[in-house]
Structures are given as C-alpha cells and as structure tokens.
Amino acid sequence: MASPGQLGPDCNNPQITAADRFICDLKSPFAQQLDANSFWFSLGSSIGVMILITTFFSILRPYNSVVYAPKLKHADKEHAPPPIGNGLFAWFTPVAKLEEEQVVEKVGLDATLFLRFTRMIRNMFLVMTVFGCGILIPTHILGANTGTLTGYNGSPVAKAFTSMTPQYSKGKPMWSHVVCSWIFDIVIVFFLWRNYKAVTRLRRQYFQSQEYQMSLHSRTIFITHIPSPQRSDEGILWMVDQVDQSSGISRAAIGRNVKELPELMEQYEDAVRKLESILAKYLRNPDKLPAARPTLRPSKNERRVKSDQKVDAIEYLTGRIRDLESQIKDVRESVDQRNPMPYGFATFGRIEEAHTVAFAAKKKHPSKASIKLAPKPNDLIWTNLPLSKSARRRKRFINNIWIAILTVVWVAPNALIAIFLTNLSNLSALWPDFRKSFDGHPLTWAAVQGIAAPALTSLVYLILPILFRRMSIHAGDMTKTSREQHVTHKLYAFFVFNNLVVFSIFSAFWFFVSKIIELRRTEDNVWEAIKEAGLGYQIMVTLCQVSPFWINWLLQRNLGAAADLAQIFNLTWTWFARTFMSPTPRQAIEWTAPPPFDYASYYNYFLFYATVAMCFATLQPLVLLVTAFYFVIDSWLKKYLLLYVFITKTESGGQFWRTLFNRIIFAALLANGVAALVVSTNLGDWTMLGCMVPLPILLLSFKWYCSRSFDDQSEYYIKAGLKDPESHVGHGSKSRGTDRVGLKFGHPALYKPLITPMVHAKAQHVLSQIYGGRLGVDGASTADYSDILMDSMSQSHPGKAARFTPDANASGDHGMFELVPESDLDFAFYKNRTEFADEHGGGGELYGRPIDLVSERSQTPKSFIGHEGDSIPSSRASSPGSVPVRHQNPGNLAYHPIGMGQPGHGDPGSRIFRGGGRDPIYTMSNESERTLLGGAEPVGVSDRGASEVGVETAQYGLDRWRTGRAGYSGVPLVSEDEEPLDYDAYRGRRG
C-alpha cells in the first residue's frame, strides 16, 4: 500500500499486492525495455548478425537465382539488370557502378525515387550527426548539474547516456538547442530542395522517354462526375471544348455500366483456385488416391441445394465454374444495353494537347465535372469510378473515423504487450497459476518471451497495410497509386501516434494525472494543481529516459534490412509449403516470379525512422548516428533488391514524392516542437523561444515555394499548347485518314481472359477417374457459348464427357483442365499470360510489353496484339472483349465483332488453342487484343448533320470556334474512303 505522503503503491516494495503491481506496471509499461546497458548488446548483435546474414546470402545467391535474382531471368534486354558473377561478393560491383540514369531504365521511376529518397535520408542524417553530436553532446555533459548527476542512482553506462541528454542541463546551455534546431531545419530544407529539383528533372526525362511518348495514357484525359445530360461520347467532346478550344479534336468514350460482371469474375477466379487447391491435395499421389473424395459445405451465397450437407467438392466446383462462366458471357453480351456511367476518357493526337487541356481544367469544371490526366489502365480501381463526389466524401469521412478509432484503440493492446509479453514475470506476478509453470519451465518460457512479442507485433504490422488498402478502396480511391499514397499516410499516422507519441510519453501522462489527483486533496484550485504537476517537465524527463530504447530499436533495424536481402521469409515459407503442403501448379509458378515491392510499407518504415531520429536529435544526439548508420547500410541493400529481386507492380512515374516531402516537413515541425519543449522546461528564457518561432514559418513557406515552383513541371508535360486554332484546320483530313487510336480504357472485366484450372501433368492418367465431366446439357455442346470447352455426354460411355472416354483419354485430352508438367512450373513460361502478369509483371514494362504502348504503324496498344504470344497458351481461348455476334457458320463457329472480317488460321491475331491431340476448341479473333480500338466512335458522326448541312464532313453541335456555324468547321471526321462507324456499329446495335 502507499505511504501517507506517497501517491499510489510503493513500486519498490516486493510485498505489494497483484493489483498494486499492475498499477506500477502501467505507470511505466515500457520500463523493461529501457536498460541502457542493452545498448552494447544491441550494437554487437545487430552488426554481428547482419554480417552473418549477409554472408549467408552471398553464399546462397549463386545457387538460388530464382529467389535472389529472378529479374535476371525474366526481364527483357532493356530492363534486365547487369549480370553478376558467382563470386562470394561479386554482387557488390554492379550495385556500386550503376548510375541513376541506368537505374531508371532498369527498374522504372518509382524504384529510382525510392532509392533517391533513401540516399537523401542517409546524407541528411550524416550531416546532422556531425552538428548534433559535435555540439549537443559536449554541451550537455559540460552544462549538466554535477551535484545532481553525482547522486544519480544507476549503472555507469546508464549514467553516461543520461549525461548526454538535456535532463540535467539548465539555463544558457539551452542556446545549443536553439542553434541546432536552426541547423537541422536548414539541412532538411537544403536536401529537400535539392531532391525536389532532381525529382522534377527525372519527371521531365520520364515525359521525354520513348515509353511515355508511345503510351496511350500520356495523351488521354480522364473525366469523372459527368452529369447525366453529358454522359455520351459527344458530351465528353463538348466538355473538352468548354475547357480549351485550342487543342486538337479528340476521340472520346463514355464508361459503360458492367453491373455485376466484376463480382462474377472474382467469384469465378476464387472457384478456380479453390478447385485447383482441392485437386492438388487429392492428387498429391496420383497412384494412391485417398479412399474418400474431397467434400465441402457450400456457402450460403453459393448454395444450389437447400440442405446443409457437404457435397462432392470436385463436382460442385466444376458445376459452379460452368454457371459463373455462363453468367459472365451473358453479362458481357448485354453490357452495352446498360446505362452510361459518370466517367469517360478522351484521347488526343498529341501529348501536348492532352496536357494543355488537363492543366486548363484545374480551374475549370464544365458541368461540375472533374478533368485530369488519365493514369495507366492497370492503375484504375474501376469499382470506384462511378462514385459521386458526395458519396466519395461520405465514404472518406467514415473511413477516417474508423482509422482514428483503430489508432486509439490499439493503445491498450500495445501497452499490454509491452507490459506482459516482453516480460512474462509481470504476468506471473498477477497470475499465481501461471507462476508455477513459469518457475518450473524457465527455458521454455524464456523462448516464448523472446518470440511472442516480436511475432505478434510483426503480424499486426503485416496485417495493417492489407487492412488499410481495403479501407482506402472502400473510401473511394480511384487509382492504385492514390490508394498506396493514402496507405502510406495512414500507416505513418498510426505509427507516429502509437509507437512514438503514446509509447514515449505514456508514463508522463500517467504521473501527471496521478499528481493532479494527489494535489486536489490539498488544493481547491484545479489550475494551480495542473501547473504544479508540471506536465511539460514530466514529458521532457520521460523522453530523456526513453531515448536509450530508441537507440537500441534503431540498431536492431539493421537485422531487418539484412533479412530482407537474404529473403529469409520467402525461402522459409517456400520450403515449408513445398515440403509439408500440396501447392497447386499456379502457386508453384507464382513462387518463381519476381515479387512486387511494397512501397507503402517501406516508405512508412523509413519515414517513421526519420521522424524518431529528428524528434530525439536534441534529446539524445546518438540517435542521429545510429539512424545514419542504418540508412548507409540499407540504401545499399535495397538497391540490390530493386535491381534483381523486386518489381514495381503499378508504375506511377514517381508520384510518391509529394507524399514523402509532406511527411518530412511534418517530422521537422514535430522535432521543433520537442526542441521548444526542452528549452521551455529547462529554464530557457523567452528570447530562446522567440528565436525558434520563425522555424515553423520557414518550413511552411518552403513547402509553399516548392509547390509553386516544381509541382506543375512535375505533373504536366506542357501547360499551354498551340494558341492558333487555325493550325488544326487543314490537317484534319490527313490525320483522320490514318488515326486509328480512339481509346482503349475499357473495363478489364469485359475482355480479361478467364483462367483455366491447372492440374499437374503427373495426374493426367487419373483425371478421367475423378472427374465425371457433367458439364454438358442434354447432349449439346456448350463450346459455342462459353470460354471453357464443355462437351456433351458420351454416347458410348453414359455419365462421362465425350472426350473422357478411354479412346479420348489416351490422346491426352482432358477438357477443362490445363495440364502442367514439372518442367513448366516456372514463371518464364507464363510471364506474358494476363493471369500471371497482372500480379507479377509490373504492368508489362519488365518484359517489354507495356500495357498501353502504342505501335507507330498501327497506333494500336501493343498489349492487345498477341499479348500472350511468348507464353505457353492456356487451354482456354481468351474471352470476348466487347459484344460479339454469332455467325451461323457450321464449319467454324467463332465470335467476331460486327464489321470485322473472320480471321484465318494464318492470321497472327487469331487464337487457336489446342489441348493434347484434339481439334481446336474454337477459332476466334480475340477482339480484346485486335479490334477493341478499331470501332471507336469518330467525332460527331451524325446522319442529320451530314444531310441537312450538306457538307462532306459530319457536323456536331455548335461551331468549334463559336462563329455561329454548325459543326467542327473544316475538320473532316473520317477519311473520304472510309465509311463512318457510329457507336452502335462498334458495340452491337441495341434495341
């Protein structure tokens, strides 16, 4: 119990009750982690283990290129990193010699920006270390109150660490904090300005690159929140004219409502992957199948039977795949009968025209619509494009509330983990039954203590990015790039609040509240009690006491950097899955693919490390040295990983920079607040504080200056195009005769090929035994109506598909399954298949097939011309992209879009897939690869305009130059020898 003059229990008394012990633990829940003696152990272990892991990596690297250098094998010549020898440290040389310009070519601008940001932080802290350690440490030691410090009750190491803090420095020595705050801010501003200029230069070079110049999205604008009257191709053109009339005439396409198609596609892929998993387990040993066939209990949403009994998993999933594919086909055929959506795209003939319109639209919103540059097609989050402004604001508000609640709620579990899991003796003091086991098995519980807290916190930090991504999508983010930026922002806020603010000052607030309660017993004036409790001083002392922990914690980050290099988690998981589980062929292929780099998580970690170091720079200058050491090491290791291992899943062209810039400015402001707190609580006068007042103004003014000076240059290729409208007249006829671009920003659910269930080839001889083939209906073949070949029942073998008769089985024909031999379980054979490239192909750039690169000759996106030509073809042909019509051709049933000729077998656009020795499933020109652009609606085609005005060019609306004449004067919309195709002709006539 507490003594009469003491607040709370006597924490030094070993005889206190369990409840009082719990209160003592809450006073300083992280006290067990703050032993200054652990500094030397952390320093030795981090450096020693890091060297050991790096040596382990250097030994394994030459013999495991699938894990340590997958990009060497899969990337094309342009993007392949420099070759590496087999020497132990042969990987040092290419990493050191590769310059930034070469890095951009090899890994893209996003990865280059990450490496530049890492080097910026490294250089910044190296300079800050010189001033911080050179000025503050001597000042703190010389200015300390030696009488107080002599009576310090602690170890010599702890005493040395304490003497480096301002805890015992008072008065004039605080001028060193004012001076260092100015120096630190000047260093931060200098490096931010220098790198802002460099990033702007990189962005300008990116605009000039051949890849950007030849891409479709570079000259496309994205229009959202389109009102109902303008939801048409003509309405988009009218809105473009309202923004800028000096640009060339564009081609436009309004979005179409695909309704439930994306959900059906997702359910279809889930069913295929589930079937693959079940077959992989059941057919693990094909020569000795389990006695019982696999079963499952259908979910309520999928259930086709009323009972809750389990059903045969293989039969159920194959039937569900059939049903879903039929629904997908029906929705795809009827998509153009749906209402138009409030978003669309417009493509121009020149990049300058698109950027001019987008820049002008920053201040103009015709019909309250929003116009900006279009991202890459694979960057769009299609489900959020139709959201209205009010719906998006409401979703973001609710999402921010939930994240704030989660951030605050995590305080309690975080404190409990620090109290009990990091020191199980605290738990044994409260739990007598556990104490018996704890005392009886000390080694076992010591191992648990060493693993439990790091494992649990690591699991939480692995789940958080996934959770925040889903919440950002639910909040209405329209692109994956903006989603990742918001995830970085939310992770950073979560880490700073929970792991820095709450962690560092928890005990100070506890003591402050307790002190107020104690003083209220003797004083009636609450304000006097608050002032006497001294919250500011308690926070300063607590921050000084907690500083050794952050030094140890940052030292241990080097272990994480080395573990990333050695890919320990990936190696361990892959080995475990291959040895003790039954991976599917698809999973085995994906394991050999280059993994995507999680920019949001790594940016958050680096920003958090930098924020911790800045905030504790004036409290414990050694933290600057430790942070600089970490970034010196990791800037080198991450360069190797981005060159040889990781890919950028969605390339944004360096759009992360402003998010990083703003976080560093915030960290500097927070550090200035900490420095001002130290000065004010250590007898610093008002003159000192007055000298620090301009610092926030300096930082905010610098942010405004950079935004005004660099942002437009980084975002727009050009801000003003041709000002002479007549420059477009006279050239339109020639350009329209050859321009075939139009637009290719269709919803991927319309043309994305359906995946085929993969089965290991070793199970080929037993497929006919485990699969009944009940996919046909009434003996009719469904091959004409589906992307999966579903044959009728065999007449000679009732109950079996025709191709699963013994004769057909001998030919190697196995219907809806794709047989994958052991030798083909490699991403190299499938890297150009859409189903794999979406997740592991970086948008196609890594393999020389950018998703919207336009060829010079045909002006057609190359990603839709033989996109899978270099990969092993799927046993399923690609699904129709837009609405097909079925031609009555008994000899060769195929899908062809209206107005397009039927491709022959020699046509490079035709996709003829053969499985085993069977005849073609169906011969089909994949219009999502060949002709989705061919029928883009020309500008303003109107029978009424052509007939009534009596001119060769079709007219639309008002005169483009507003001279009172009808139509776009002097600009032919189609060539003379080309018959106009209206939108209905391309999509399929409605009605």
CSV table of N, CA and C in Angstrom, one decimal, residues 588-707:
chain,number,residue,atom,x,y,z
A,588,ALA,N,3.0,-22.8,-57.5
A,588,ALA,CA,4.5,-23.1,-57.8
A,588,ALA,C,5.0,-22.2,-58.8
A,589,ILE,N,4.2,-21.8,-59.8
A,589,ILE,CA,4.6,-20.8,-60.9
A,589,ILE,C,4.8,-19.5,-60.3
A,590,GLU,N,3.9,-19.0,-59.4
A,590,GLU,CA,4.0,-17.7,-58.8
A,590,GLU,C,5.1,-17.6,-57.9
A,591,TRP,N,5.6,-18.6,-57.3
A,591,TRP,CA,6.7,-18.6,-56.4
A,591,TRP,C,8.0,-18.3,-57.1
A,592,THR,N,8.1,-18.6,-58.4
A,592,THR,CA,9.3,-18.3,-59.2
A,592,THR,C,9.2,-16.9,-59.9
A,593,ALA,N,8.2,-16.2,-59.6
A,593,ALA,CA,8.0,-14.9,-60.3
A,593,ALA,C,8.6,-13.8,-59.4
A,594,PRO,N,9.1,-12.7,-60.0
A,594,PRO,CA,9.6,-11.6,-59.1
A,594,PRO,C,8.5,-11.0,-58.3
A,595,PRO,N,8.7,-10.9,-57.0
A,595,PRO,CA,7.6,-10.4,-56.1
A,595,PRO,C,7.5,-8.9,-56.2
A,596,PRO,N,6.3,-8.4,-56.0
A,596,PRO,CA,6.1,-6.9,-56.1
A,596,PRO,C,6.7,-6.2,-54.8
A,597,PHE,N,7.2,-5.0,-55.0
A,597,PHE,CA,7.7,-4.3,-53.9
A,597,PHE,C,6.6,-3.5,-53.2
A,598,ASP,N,6.6,-3.6,-51.8
A,598,ASP,CA,5.5,-2.9,-51.1
A,598,ASP,C,6.0,-1.5,-50.7
A,599,TYR,N,5.8,-0.6,-51.6
A,599,TYR,CA,6.3,0.8,-51.4
A,599,TYR,C,5.7,1.4,-50.2
A,600,ALA,N,4.4,1.2,-50.0
A,600,ALA,CA,3.7,1.9,-48.9
A,600,ALA,C,4.3,1.5,-47.5
A,601,SER,N,4.6,0.2,-47.3
A,601,SER,CA,5.1,-0.2,-46.1
A,601,SER,C,6.6,0.3,-45.9
A,602,TYR,N,7.4,0.1,-46.9
A,602,TYR,CA,8.8,0.5,-46.7
A,602,TYR,C,8.9,2.1,-46.6
A,603,TYR,N,8.1,2.8,-47.3
A,603,TYR,CA,8.1,4.2,-47.1
A,603,TYR,C,7.7,4.6,-45.7
A,604,ASN,N,6.7,3.9,-45.2
A,604,ASN,CA,6.3,4.2,-43.8
A,604,ASN,C,7.4,3.9,-42.8
A,605,TYR,N,8.1,2.8,-43.0
A,605,TYR,CA,9.2,2.5,-42.1
A,605,TYR,C,10.2,3.5,-42.1
A,606,PHE,N,10.7,3.9,-43.3
A,606,PHE,CA,11.7,4.9,-43.4
A,606,PHE,C,11.3,6.2,-42.9
A,607,LEU,N,10.1,6.6,-43.2
A,607,LEU,CA,9.6,7.9,-42.6
A,607,LEU,C,9.5,7.9,-41.1
A,608,PHE,N,9.1,6.7,-40.6
A,608,PHE,CA,9.0,6.6,-39.1
A,608,PHE,C,10.4,6.7,-38.5
A,609,TYR,N,11.3,6.0,-39.0
A,609,TYR,CA,12.7,6.0,-38.5
A,609,TYR,C,13.2,7.4,-38.5
A,610,ALA,N,13.0,8.1,-39.6
A,610,ALA,CA,13.5,9.5,-39.7
A,610,ALA,C,12.8,10.4,-38.7
A,611,THR,N,11.5,10.2,-38.5
A,611,THR,CA,10.7,11.0,-37.5
A,611,THR,C,11.2,10.8,-36.1
A,612,VAL,N,11.5,9.5,-35.8
A,612,VAL,CA,12.0,9.2,-34.4
A,612,VAL,C,13.4,9.9,-34.2
A,613,ALA,N,14.2,9.8,-35.2
A,613,ALA,CA,15.6,10.4,-35.1
A,613,ALA,C,15.5,11.9,-35.0
A,614,MET,N,14.6,12.6,-35.8
A,614,MET,CA,14.5,14.0,-35.7
A,614,MET,C,14.0,14.5,-34.4
A,615,CYS,N,13.0,13.8,-33.9
A,615,CYS,CA,12.4,14.2,-32.6
A,615,CYS,C,13.4,14.0,-31.4
A,616,PHE,N,14.2,13.0,-31.5
A,616,PHE,CA,15.2,12.7,-30.4
A,616,PHE,C,16.5,13.3,-30.6
A,617,ALA,N,16.7,14.0,-31.8
A,617,ALA,CA,18.0,14.6,-32.1
A,617,ALA,C,18.6,15.5,-31.0
A,618,THR,N,17.7,16.3,-30.4
A,618,THR,CA,18.2,17.2,-29.4
A,618,THR,C,18.1,16.6,-28.0
A,619,LEU,N,17.4,15.5,-27.9
A,619,LEU,CA,17.3,14.8,-26.6
A,619,LEU,C,18.5,13.8,-26.4
A,620,GLN,N,18.8,13.0,-27.4
A,620,GLN,CA,19.9,12.1,-27.4
A,620,GLN,C,20.5,12.1,-28.7
A,621,PRO,N,21.6,12.9,-28.9
A,621,PRO,CA,22.2,13.0,-30.3
A,621,PRO,C,22.7,11.7,-30.9
A,622,LEU,N,23.0,10.7,-30.0
A,622,LEU,CA,23.5,9.5,-30.6
A,622,LEU,C,22.5,8.8,-31.5
A,623,VAL,N,21.2,9.2,-31.4
A,623,VAL,CA,20.2,8.6,-32.3
A,623,VAL,C,20.4,9.0,-33.7
A,624,LEU,N,21.0,10.2,-34.0
A,624,LEU,CA,21.4,10.6,-35.3
A,624,LEU,C,22.4,9.7,-35.9
A,625,LEU,N,23.4,9.3,-35.1
A,625,LEU,CA,24.5,8.4,-35.6
A,625,LEU,C,23.9,7.1,-36.0
A,626,VAL,N,23.1,6.5,-35.1
A,626,VAL,CA,22.5,5.2,-35.3
A,626,VAL,C,21.7,5.2,-36.6
A,627,THR,N,20.9,6.2,-36.8
A,627,THR,CA,20.0,6.3,-37.9
A,627,THR,C,20.8,6.4,-39.2
A,628,ALA,N,21.8,7.3,-39.2
A,628,ALA,CA,22.6,7.4,-40.4
A,628,ALA,C,23.3,6.1,-40.7
A,629,PHE,N,23.8,5.3,-39.7
A,629,PHE,CA,24.4,4.0,-39.9
A,629,PHE,C,23.4,3.1,-40.6
A,630,TYR,N,22.1,3.1,-40.1
A,630,TYR,CA,21.1,2.2,-40.7
A,630,TYR,C,20.9,2.5,-42.2
A,631,PHE,N,20.8,3.8,-42.5
A,631,PHE,CA,20.5,4.2,-43.9
A,631,PHE,C,21.7,4.0,-44.8
A,632,VAL,N,22.9,4.1,-44.3
A,632,VAL,CA,24.1,3.8,-45.1
A,632,VAL,C,24.0,2.3,-45.5
A,633,ILE,N,23.6,1.4,-44.6
A,633,ILE,CA,23.6,0.0,-44.9
A,633,ILE,C,22.4,-0.3,-45.9
A,634,ASP,N,21.2,0.2,-45.5
A,634,ASP,CA,20.0,-0.2,-46.2
A,634,ASP,C,19.9,0.4,-47.6
A,635,SER,N,20.5,1.6,-47.8
A,635,SER,CA,20.4,2.2,-49.1
A,635,SER,C,21.2,1.3,-50.1
A,636,TRP,N,22.2,0.6,-49.7
A,636,TRP,CA,23.0,-0.3,-50.5
A,636,TRP,C,22.2,-1.6,-50.7
A,637,LEU,N,21.6,-2.1,-49.7
A,637,LEU,CA,20.9,-3.4,-49.8
A,637,LEU,C,19.6,-3.3,-50.6
A,638,LYS,N,18.9,-2.2,-50.4
A,638,LYS,CA,17.7,-2.0,-51.2
A,638,LYS,C,17.9,-1.8,-52.7
A,639,LYS,N,19.1,-1.2,-53.0
A,639,LYS,CA,19.4,-1.1,-54.4
A,639,LYS,C,19.5,-2.4,-55.1
A,640,TYR,N,20.2,-3.4,-54.4
A,640,TYR,CA,20.3,-4.7,-55.0
A,640,TYR,C,18.9,-5.3,-55.1
A,641,LEU,N,18.1,-5.2,-54.1
A,641,LEU,CA,16.8,-5.9,-54.1
A,641,LEU,C,15.9,-5.3,-55.3
A,642,LEU,N,15.9,-4.0,-55.5
A,642,LEU,CA,15.1,-3.4,-56.5
A,642,LEU,C,15.7,-3.7,-57.9
A,643,LEU,N,17.0,-3.9,-58.0
A,643,LEU,CA,17.5,-4.2,-59.3
A,643,LEU,C,17.3,-5.7,-59.7
A,644,TYR,N,17.4,-6.6,-58.7
A,644,TYR,CA,17.5,-8.0,-59.1
A,644,TYR,C,16.3,-8.8,-58.6
A,645,VAL,N,15.6,-8.4,-57.6
A,645,VAL,CA,14.5,-9.2,-57.0
A,645,VAL,C,13.1,-8.6,-57.2
A,646,PHE,N,12.9,-7.4,-56.7
A,646,PHE,CA,11.5,-6.9,-56.7
A,646,PHE,C,11.1,-6.2,-58.0
A,647,ILE,N,9.8,-6.1,-58.3
A,647,ILE,CA,9.3,-5.3,-59.4
A,647,ILE,C,8.3,-4.3,-58.8
A,648,THR,N,8.1,-3.3,-59.6
A,648,THR,CA,7.0,-2.3,-59.3
A,648,THR,C,5.7,-2.8,-59.9
A,649,LYS,N,4.8,-3.1,-59.1
A,649,LYS,CA,3.5,-3.7,-59.7
A,649,LYS,C,2.7,-2.7,-60.5
A,650,THR,N,2.6,-1.5,-60.0
A,650,THR,CA,1.9,-0.4,-60.7
A,650,THR,C,2.8,0.8,-60.8
A,651,GLU,N,3.4,1.1,-61.9
A,651,GLU,CA,4.3,2.2,-62.1
A,651,GLU,C,3.5,3.5,-62.1
A,652,SER,N,3.9,4.4,-61.3
A,652,SER,CA,3.2,5.7,-61.2
A,652,SER,C,4.0,6.9,-61.8
A,653,GLY,N,5.3,6.6,-62.1
A,653,GLY,CA,6.1,7.7,-62.7
A,653,GLY,C,6.6,8.6,-61.6
A,654,GLY,N,6.8,8.1,-60.4
A,654,GLY,CA,7.4,9.0,-59.3
A,654,GLY,C,6.4,9.9,-58.6
A,655,GLN,N,5.2,9.5,-58.6
A,655,GLN,CA,4.2,10.3,-58.0
A,655,GLN,C,4.1,10.3,-56.4
A,656,PHE,N,5.0,9.5,-55.8
A,656,PHE,CA,5.1,9.4,-54.4
A,656,PHE,C,5.8,10.6,-53.7
A,657,TRP,N,6.5,11.3,-54.5
A,657,TRP,CA,7.4,12.3,-53.9
A,657,TRP,C,6.7,13.3,-53.0
A,658,ARG,N,5.6,13.9,-53.4
A,658,ARG,CA,4.9,14.9,-52.6
A,658,ARG,C,4.5,14.3,-51.3
A,659,THR,N,4.0,13.1,-51.3
A,659,THR,CA,3.6,12.4,-50.0
A,659,THR,C,4.8,12.3,-49.1
A,660,LEU,N,6.0,12.0,-49.6
A,660,LEU,CA,7.2,11.9,-48.8
A,660,LEU,C,7.7,13.2,-48.3
A,661,PHE,N,7.6,14.2,-49.2
A,661,PHE,CA,8.0,15.6,-48.9
A,661,PHE,C,7.2,16.1,-47.7
A,662,ASN,N,5.9,15.9,-47.8
A,662,ASN,CA,5.0,16.4,-46.7
A,662,ASN,C,5.2,15.8,-45.4
A,663,ARG,N,5.5,14.5,-45.4
A,663,ARG,CA,5.8,13.8,-44.1
A,663,ARG,C,7.1,14.2,-43.5
A,664,ILE,N,8.1,14.5,-44.3
A,664,ILE,CA,9.4,15.0,-43.8
A,664,ILE,C,9.2,16.4,-43.2
A,665,ILE,N,8.4,17.2,-43.8
A,665,ILE,CA,8.1,18.6,-43.3
A,665,ILE,C,7.4,18.4,-42.0
A,666,PHE,N,6.4,17.5,-41.9
A,666,PHE,CA,5.7,17.3,-40.6
A,666,PHE,C,6.7,16.8,-39.5
A,667,ALA,N,7.6,15.9,-39.9
A,667,ALA,CA,8.6,15.4,-38.9
A,667,ALA,C,9.4,16.5,-38.4
A,668,ALA,N,9.8,17.5,-39.3
A,668,ALA,CA,10.7,18.6,-38.9
A,668,ALA,C,9.9,19.5,-37.9
A,669,LEU,N,8.6,19.7,-38.2
A,669,LEU,CA,7.8,20.6,-37.3
A,669,LEU,C,7.6,19.9,-36.0
A,670,LEU,N,7.4,18.6,-35.9
A,670,LEU,CA,7.3,17.9,-34.7
A,670,LEU,C,8.6,18.0,-33.9
A,671,ALA,N,9.7,17.8,-34.6
A,671,ALA,CA,11.0,17.9,-33.9
A,671,ALA,C,11.3,19.3,-33.3
A,672,ASN,N,10.8,20.4,-34.0
A,672,ASN,CA,10.9,21.7,-33.5
A,672,ASN,C,10.1,21.9,-32.2
A,673,GLY,N,8.9,21.2,-32.2
A,673,GLY,CA,8.1,21.3,-31.0
A,673,GLY,C,8.8,20.6,-29.8
A,674,VAL,N,9.4,19.5,-30.1
A,674,VAL,CA,10.2,18.8,-29.0
A,674,VAL,C,11.3,19.7,-28.5
A,675,ALA,N,12.0,20.3,-29.4
A,675,ALA,CA,13.2,21.2,-29.0
A,675,ALA,C,12.6,22.4,-28.2
A,676,ALA,N,11.5,23.0,-28.6
A,676,ALA,CA,10.9,24.1,-27.9
A,676,ALA,C,10.5,23.6,-26.5
A,677,LEU,N,10.0,22.4,-26.4
A,677,LEU,CA,9.6,21.9,-25.0
A,677,LEU,C,10.8,21.8,-24.1
A,678,VAL,N,11.9,21.3,-24.7
A,678,VAL,CA,13.1,21.1,-23.9
A,678,VAL,C,13.6,22.5,-23.4
A,679,VAL,N,13.6,23.4,-24.3
A,679,VAL,CA,14.1,24.8,-23.9
A,679,VAL,C,13.2,25.4,-22.8
A,680,SER,N,11.9,25.3,-23.0
A,680,SER,CA,11.0,25.9,-22.1
A,680,SER,C,11.0,25.3,-20.7
A,681,THR,N,11.3,24.0,-20.6
A,681,THR,CA,11.2,23.3,-19.3
A,681,THR,C,12.6,23.3,-18.6
A,682,ASN,N,13.6,23.7,-19.3
A,682,ASN,CA,15.0,23.7,-18.7
A,682,ASN,C,15.5,25.1,-18.5
A,683,LEU,N,14.6,26.0,-18.0
A,683,LEU,CA,14.9,27.3,-17.6
A,683,LEU,C,15.4,28.2,-18.8
A,684,GLY,N,14.9,27.8,-20.0
A,684,GLY,CA,15.3,28.7,-21.1
A,684,GLY,C,14.4,29.9,-21.1
A,685,ASP,N,14.9,31.1,-21.5
A,685,ASP,CA,14.2,32.3,-21.4
A,685,ASP,C,13.3,32.5,-22.7
A,686,TRP,N,12.5,33.6,-22.7
A,686,TRP,CA,11.7,33.9,-23.8
A,686,TRP,C,12.4,34.3,-25.0
A,687,THR,N,13.6,34.8,-24.9
A,687,THR,CA,14.4,35.1,-26.1
A,687,THR,C,14.7,33.8,-26.9
A,688,MET,N,15.1,32.8,-26.2
A,688,MET,CA,15.3,31.5,-26.9
A,688,MET,C,14.1,31.0,-27.6
A,689,LEU,N,13.0,31.0,-27.0
A,689,LEU,CA,11.8,30.6,-27.6
A,689,LEU,C,11.4,31.5,-28.8
A,690,GLY,N,11.6,32.8,-28.6
A,690,GLY,CA,11.4,33.7,-29.7
A,690,GLY,C,12.2,33.5,-30.9
A,691,CYS,N,13.5,33.0,-30.7
A,691,CYS,CA,14.3,32.7,-31.8
A,691,CYS,C,13.9,31.4,-32.6
A,692,MET,N,13.1,30.6,-31.9
A,692,MET,CA,12.6,29.4,-32.5
A,692,MET,C,11.2,29.6,-33.2
A,693,VAL,N,10.6,30.7,-33.0
A,693,VAL,CA,9.3,30.9,-33.6
A,693,VAL,C,9.3,30.9,-35.1
A,694,PRO,N,10.4,31.5,-35.7
A,694,PRO,CA,10.4,31.5,-37.2
A,694,PRO,C,10.5,30.2,-37.9
A,695,LEU,N,11.0,29.2,-37.1
A,695,LEU,CA,11.2,27.9,-37.8
A,695,LEU,C,10.0,27.2,-38.4
A,696,PRO,N,8.9,27.2,-37.8
A,696,PRO,CA,7.7,26.6,-38.5
A,696,PRO,C,7.3,27.5,-39.7
A,697,ILE,N,7.4,28.8,-39.6
A,697,ILE,CA,7.1,29.7,-40.7
A,697,ILE,C,8.0,29.4,-41.8
A,698,LEU,N,9.3,29.2,-41.5
A,698,LEU,CA,10.3,28.8,-42.6
A,698,LEU,C,9.9,27.6,-43.3
A,699,LEU,N,9.6,26.5,-42.6
A,699,LEU,CA,9.2,25.2,-43.2
A,699,LEU,C,8.0,25.3,-44.0
A,700,LEU,N,7.0,26.0,-43.5
A,700,LEU,CA,5.7,26.1,-44.3
A,700,LEU,C,5.9,27.0,-45.5
A,701,SER,N,6.7,28.0,-45.4
A,701,SER,CA,7.0,28.9,-46.6
A,701,SER,C,7.8,28.1,-47.6
A,702,PHE,N,8.7,27.3,-47.1
A,702,PHE,CA,9.4,26.5,-48.1
A,702,PHE,C,8.5,25.5,-48.8
A,703,LYS,N,7.6,24.9,-48.1
A,703,LYS,CA,6.7,24.0,-48.7
A,703,LYS,C,5.8,24.7,-49.8
A,704,TRP,N,5.4,25.9,-49.5
A,704,TRP,CA,4.6,26.6,-50.5
A,704,TRP,C,5.5,27.0,-51.7
A,705,TYR,N,6.7,27.4,-51.5
A,705,TYR,CA,7.6,27.7,-52.6
A,705,TYR,C,7.9,26.5,-53.5
A,706,CYS,N,8.1,25.4,-52.9
A,706,CYS,CA,8.4,24.2,-53.7
A,706,CYS,C,7.1,23.8,-54.5
A,707,SER,N,6.0,23.9,-53.9
A,707,SER,CA,4.7,23.6,-54.6
A,707,SER,C,4.5,24.5,-55.8
